[in-house]
Amino acid sequence: MCGIVGYIGYREAFPILINGLKRLEYRGYDSAGIAMLNDDFTIYKKKGKVADLENFINGAELHGSLGMGHTRWATHGAPNDINSHPHQSASNSFVIIHNGIIENYAILKKELLEKGYTFKSDTDTEVLIQLIEDIYNQDDIPAEEAVRKALKRVIGAFGIVVLCKPENGKMIVARRSSPIAIGIGEGEYIVASDATPIIEYTKDVIYLNDDEIAILTTDSHRIINIKNEEIESPFIERVEMEVEALEKGGYEHFMLKEIFEQPTSIADSMRGRIDPQTNTVWLGGLVDVRDQLERARRFIIVACGTSWHAGLVAEYLFEEYARIPVEVEYASEFRYRNPIIKKDDVIIAISQSGETADTLAAIKIAKQEGALVLGVCNVVGSSIARETHAGVYTHAGPEIGVASTKAFTAQVTALTLMAIYVSELKDSVIRHKAREVTDGLLQIPSKVRKIISQNEKIIEIASLFKDASNFLYLGRGYHFPVALEGALKLKEISYIHAEGYPAAEMKHGPIALIDENMPVVFIATQDESYEKVVSNIEEVVARKGRVIAVVTEGDQTIPDLAEFVIEIPQAAPALQPLLSVIPLQLLSYHIAVMRGCNVDQPRNLAKSVTVE
Ligand code: G6P
């Protein structure tokens, strides 16, 4: 995990680094640190958030145009001041920041200890910088060559920035499995874990590939790979992202802003993809793989967290519309299970960040087996987007709140379009059924707006349940994944224990938990399982459980049973997750705020999980 940022150029680096770290704080916030290189290194690092680092620096003058910053999500070594990055080598010639894990650090450390090196921290990162210095001191080679030789010995993941005092005026950057974007300005370079710290200064970005090393000076960049081959004319991408999109825009938290943005983000994720004349779906990213999609015998969806829930919705969608069998897998389980993958399988990797280590590893396995691998990613140019054969971007815009909201609805939108696209290719859908979905999708943004307008009512419900210790979320069919997502949202940000279940499974266990203290959130819209879910509500009420129900507008039955109802507009069943999840997001948000929790940066979590 961790966020890294580096600057080399002509401006004062410190404000660029601090602002960059604030943008990257979603990646981890156990500690933060800065190193500047003038005649010598000046290093400040502190346990806690970037704001704690700023307090610690307390206005000290940190001048200079060459420096690096790090925000940490601890893996090796407790989150304390000493384990914070940057880390220095023994003779203070080198300084490093690192995102990732050096898996063989113990062996390397043993070697270095035998050579007489001592270590200040418990981190794998300090081992790497000592190794770099050791190689540098042995051979008469430039710093980048010492970095390259050290990285050849490393097993694991890294995004690193290295500065070398004897070779001042040079910045060395490298990656394997942890993202690195290099912004190219005039007379300056800004390096970061994603493009957000860069776009204020330049929109021209090179994304390093695995095992590439960049050597930057104020006015030149050179890229080699770990085999010491020169990368001629590396691809420079134009990043179309505006700074305003990254700010809170007047909302108290990014999460609330992102929930409220959903009418727009859902519209953005389908923009230009439905032909209004023919009502057919067009997905430019899949055109080149049409034949393989048509021939596909099975889809395997791999993802983690909220993206996995979007995958579960997709299972219902693809099976209903494309009539193709689907398996939905936790990427972390899939990758180690020796899975059976056939050449006519299509793997769909869903990831907001496009950087999740387990999902990335699952992709690599599927590629080795010769399957077609598609990505459904939000972050353009992310590792998963680049590692997959083809794919569909979700276009939700940057999501900063650690708990995913608008990325989920954008994923479900994109997957709905994919299901219709594949069904058209396979000719497996009845036209009017597909039309119901495409027509219906276009109306979703205004329906979401209507749900959001009930925010005050949801605040009231939240105030009555904020002290609960447990919650149960129940739904059937398309609403089962939404029940899981509602429970996940609540536990992530409010630390209340919550479980999601298929409503019909209630009688096989969860019903035992129900008493007068147990809030049960039902998603009970008017679809084919409506009557059955109403019976489940009756069963909970009979046991004095407290029912909050998400119902279809105008429902006449459930308001008499449930303590609270939240109405959502009518839509085709396949589209209802896009609506029913909204009140659940708002409910968790308000409960978490009322409990005084840090909504945007919940404890122990990170937005982008680049470690397994
Ligand atoms: C973390 C985040 C979740 C996210 C999951 C998968 O756990 O906190 O919000 O759903 O990672 O991330 P991805 O970027 O692959 O969707």
XYZ file of N, CA and C and ligand atoms in Angstrom, residues 304-308 350-356 359 384 399 401-404 411 488-489 492 605-609, ligand 1:
100
model
N -11.988 -8.153 -5.194
C -11.908 -8.113 -3.728
C -12.876 -7.042 -3.215
N -13.282 -7.192 -1.968
C -14.061 -6.160 -1.275
C -15.339 -5.788 -2.010
N -15.586 -4.500 -2.098
C -16.795 -4.009 -2.748
C -16.851 -4.435 -4.217
N -15.685 -4.492 -4.844
C -15.664 -4.892 -6.259
C -16.163 -6.326 -6.421
N -15.901 -7.140 -5.409
C -16.402 -8.526 -5.441
C -17.933 -8.516 -5.364
N -12.405 -7.115 -11.637
C -13.056 -5.843 -11.299
C -12.238 -5.176 -10.201
N -11.885 -3.919 -10.427
C -11.102 -3.215 -9.406
C -11.246 -1.713 -9.581
N -11.638 -1.042 -8.527
C -11.694 0.413 -8.571
C -10.312 0.970 -8.831
N -9.371 0.616 -7.959
C -8.027 1.211 -8.034
C -7.231 0.663 -9.210
N -7.522 -0.584 -9.572
C -6.704 -1.230 -10.604
C -5.340 -1.637 -10.067
N -5.187 -1.631 -8.752
C -3.870 -1.937 -8.176
C -3.919 -3.072 -7.163
N -5.079 -3.634 -6.883
C -5.196 -4.631 -5.817
C -4.317 -5.844 -6.130
N -5.908 -9.282 -6.988
C -6.610 -9.279 -8.278
C -5.582 -9.317 -9.415
N -3.902 -2.939 -13.360
C -4.833 -3.960 -13.872
C -5.327 -3.558 -15.260
N -12.136 8.349 -6.696
C -12.845 8.035 -5.449
C -11.806 8.096 -4.334
N -12.719 8.613 -0.682
C -13.188 7.953 0.549
C -12.782 6.490 0.490
N -12.256 5.975 1.592
C -11.771 4.593 1.563
C -12.919 3.610 1.306
N -14.088 3.894 1.890
C -15.237 3.020 1.633
C -15.805 3.340 0.249
N -15.852 2.340 -0.580
C -16.243 2.563 -1.974
C -17.749 2.790 -2.107
N -19.302 0.442 -11.363
C -18.947 -0.933 -11.766
C -20.199 -1.690 -12.193
N -21.069 -4.487 4.654
C -19.646 -4.127 4.567
C -19.459 -2.630 4.827
N -20.327 -1.811 4.192
C -20.204 -0.355 4.375
C -20.291 0.005 5.844
N -17.153 -1.264 7.860
C -15.930 -0.548 7.473
C -15.800 0.796 8.182
N -7.774 0.309 7.530
C -8.083 0.060 6.113
C -7.254 0.966 5.214
N -7.243 0.638 3.958
C -6.624 1.521 2.975
C -7.415 1.404 1.688
N -7.313 2.425 0.893
C -8.097 2.464 -0.345
C -7.566 1.481 -1.375
N -6.261 1.386 -1.385
C -5.656 0.598 -2.447
C -4.766 -0.447 -1.786
N -5.136 -1.716 -1.953
C -4.457 -2.766 -1.193
C -3.437 -3.461 -2.099
C -10.002 -2.150 -0.198
C -10.940 -0.965 -0.197
C -12.306 -1.386 -0.682
C -12.201 -2.046 -2.048
C -11.205 -3.195 -2.049
C -10.904 -3.674 -3.451
O -10.405 -3.058 0.759
O -11.028 -0.410 1.105
O -13.149 -0.249 -0.768
O -13.456 -2.518 -2.428
O -9.965 -2.772 -1.486
O -10.261 -2.652 -4.141
P -10.296 -2.432 -5.706
O -9.511 -1.161 -5.912
O -9.630 -3.620 -6.306
O -11.708 -2.304 -6.124
